Amino acid sequence: MRAPAAYTFLASFACGYQTPQFSSTMPMWTCNVQSCKRPAVRTSGDCIICNGHLCAERLRPTVHHCPGWQEADLYDPAAHKAEQEELAKLFEKINTSALAARASSLQNGIPCSIPSFHYDRETQFSVMGGMNYHVNFDLQMELAGCEVATLDFLEQTHVTAPKVFDFALEGDSDPVGVGYILMEKMPGISLNQCRYSEDQMKKVISQLADIYIELHRFPFDHLGSLDQPGRSHIGPFAREILTDLADSKMQAIGPCSSLEEYHVASIRLILDLILREELYTQQAAQTQDHHQTFYLKHADDKGDHILVDKDFNITGIIDWEWAHTISEAVAFKSPMLFLPVLEEKGYPHMAEYVRKGRVQHQFAFSCGYDIADWDGFLGLFRGLRDTVGVDNGLNWTDWKVAALDRYRNDMELQLLLSRAEQNCYT
Ligand SMILES: [Zn+2]
Ligand SMILES: [Zn+2]
């Protein structure tokens, strides 16, 4: 009975607020099992192996038999094969001579050649970064536009990121046949492919801290994604979790002018998605931060977006497509390793965000990406309540009893509970 739990937890943050702008909504995806018209679950319902968008019912382990990523022996080869097929389909659509002609015209007629595209697992990440073939088409277009706008904005900063030479969005009736961004290839290799000593790591951290300090020089007055190349303009969030489909059109949250507006809108949407069986959990954070300026945050925490040379100089930061503005406390929370570095560099208030980052981390992960790791979720959720002093000291069972009682008049919660009783959920 996990959905009601996630719902109850979230409701405690959105309590008292009405559903915002969205009307006559549709699911982002419909279950693609024949004749099933139920909404597909976002993210965890995407199966790259059977190329499925699966509803809550079809996602049950007794019904869906594709291996999960935990079963690496089975999952990895199947996932690679699916990836190869997906990319082969994409490569077929690319008109390479049109692309070469476009590149050549940008270089005042200097002939350009485009090597033939082929799938190579070994080099794929060095040339392609992460991919998003399971993202809704319209959202893909928005993401591409935001990436261009973000890279464009970064040109006025000292952050080293690829320069954009040209781009076209799919459907622009471009002869290339697919949407593309022609951008500078940055030297270096991905940090997470390197083995490094403690000193080398310190060197990277120090440079990353400089990047934070640089981004801190550019406050924005709204939360959202950069959306207009050439202008530092913040539009709605280009993130699947913050997007709804209404009347067949994408409607994303934002731009928001306050953190409260952002939290309320995002949590309310997520509650709706839980009710509509598109989502079981949520991701935004609740803070006591009253600063009303916002900063650009790269969405990646894993390190594969950081390119370094053999001496561990950062040569560039790539993959900006999911970047968005957010409050200072979230934008600059980072590993504890940053703390002494930011203090040394004379930015004690930024170091403070690192020091307080734990609560942000607990919030983001306790109700964040997926609650598949149930025990981990319980620990983080307990930690979060203890840290913020709300329902602190209660174990899960006692908290649930109290929460179910507190929200007993919430019709939506009652609906979910009755569904759970009918065994709709595992
Ligand atoms: Zn599958
Ligand atoms: Zn279905």
mmCIF file with all atom_site columns, N, CA, C and O and ligand atoms in Angstrom, residues 31 33 36 38 55 58, ligand 2:
data_model
loop_
_atom_site.group_PDB
_atom_site.id
_atom_site.type_symbol
_atom_site.label_atom_id
_atom_site.label_alt_id
_atom_site.label_comp_id
_atom_site.label_asym_id
_atom_site.label_entity_id
_atom_site.label_seq_id
_atom_site.pdbx_PDB_ins_code
_atom_site.Cartn_x
_atom_site.Cartn_y
_atom_site.Cartn_z
_atom_site.occupancy
_atom_site.B_iso_or_equiv
_atom_site.pdbx_formal_charge
_atom_site.auth_seq_id
_atom_site.auth_comp_id
_atom_site.auth_asym_id
_atom_site.auth_atom_id
_atom_site.pdbx_PDB_model_num
ATOM   1  N  N  . CYS A 1 31 ? -0.726 3.235  -21.654 1.00 0.00 ? 31 CYS A N  1
ATOM   2  C  CA . CYS A 1 31 ? -0.147 1.894  -21.624 1.00 0.00 ? 31 CYS A CA 1
ATOM   3  C  C  . CYS A 1 31 ? -0.143 1.320  -23.047 1.00 0.00 ? 31 CYS A C  1
ATOM   4  O  O  . CYS A 1 31 ? -1.156 1.370  -23.742 1.00 0.00 ? 31 CYS A O  1
ATOM   5  N  N  . VAL A 1 33 ? 0.327  -1.786 -23.948 1.00 0.00 ? 33 VAL A N  1
ATOM   6  C  CA . VAL A 1 33 ? -0.096 -3.175 -24.089 1.00 0.00 ? 33 VAL A CA 1
ATOM   7  C  C  . VAL A 1 33 ? -1.446 -3.140 -24.800 1.00 0.00 ? 33 VAL A C  1
ATOM   8  O  O  . VAL A 1 33 ? -2.312 -2.332 -24.450 1.00 0.00 ? 33 VAL A O  1
ATOM   9  N  N  . CYS A 1 36 ? -5.192 -1.975 -23.820 1.00 0.00 ? 36 CYS A N  1
ATOM   10 C  CA . CYS A 1 36 ? -5.212 -1.341 -22.491 1.00 0.00 ? 36 CYS A CA 1
ATOM   11 C  C  . CYS A 1 36 ? -5.174 0.166  -22.671 1.00 0.00 ? 36 CYS A C  1
ATOM   12 O  O  . CYS A 1 36 ? -4.341 0.679  -23.386 1.00 0.00 ? 36 CYS A O  1
ATOM   13 N  N  . ARG A 1 38 ? -5.193 2.316  -19.973 1.00 0.00 ? 38 ARG A N  1
ATOM   14 C  CA . ARG A 1 38 ? -4.864 2.977  -18.703 1.00 0.00 ? 38 ARG A CA 1
ATOM   15 C  C  . ARG A 1 38 ? -3.633 3.861  -18.860 1.00 0.00 ? 38 ARG A C  1
ATOM   16 O  O  . ARG A 1 38 ? -2.811 3.636  -19.743 1.00 0.00 ? 38 ARG A O  1
ATOM   17 N  N  . CYS A 1 55 ? 1.247  0.430  -17.639 1.00 0.00 ? 55 CYS A N  1
ATOM   18 C  CA . CYS A 1 55 ? 0.372  0.934  -16.581 1.00 0.00 ? 55 CYS A CA 1
ATOM   19 C  C  . CYS A 1 55 ? 0.713  0.203  -15.271 1.00 0.00 ? 55 CYS A C  1
ATOM   20 O  O  . CYS A 1 55 ? 1.457  -0.783 -15.271 1.00 0.00 ? 55 CYS A O  1
ATOM   21 N  N  . ARG A 1 58 ? 0.145  -3.535 -15.456 1.00 0.00 ? 58 ARG A N  1
ATOM   22 C  CA . ARG A 1 58 ? 1.087  -4.304 -16.288 1.00 0.00 ? 58 ARG A CA 1
ATOM   23 C  C  . ARG A 1 58 ? 2.499  -4.293 -15.721 1.00 0.00 ? 58 ARG A C  1
ATOM   24 O  O  . ARG A 1 58 ? 3.344  -5.059 -16.156 1.00 0.00 ? 58 ARG A O  1
HETATM 25 ZN ZN . ZN  B 2 .  ? -2.048 -1.454 -19.215 1.00 0.00 ? 2  ZN  B ZN 1
#
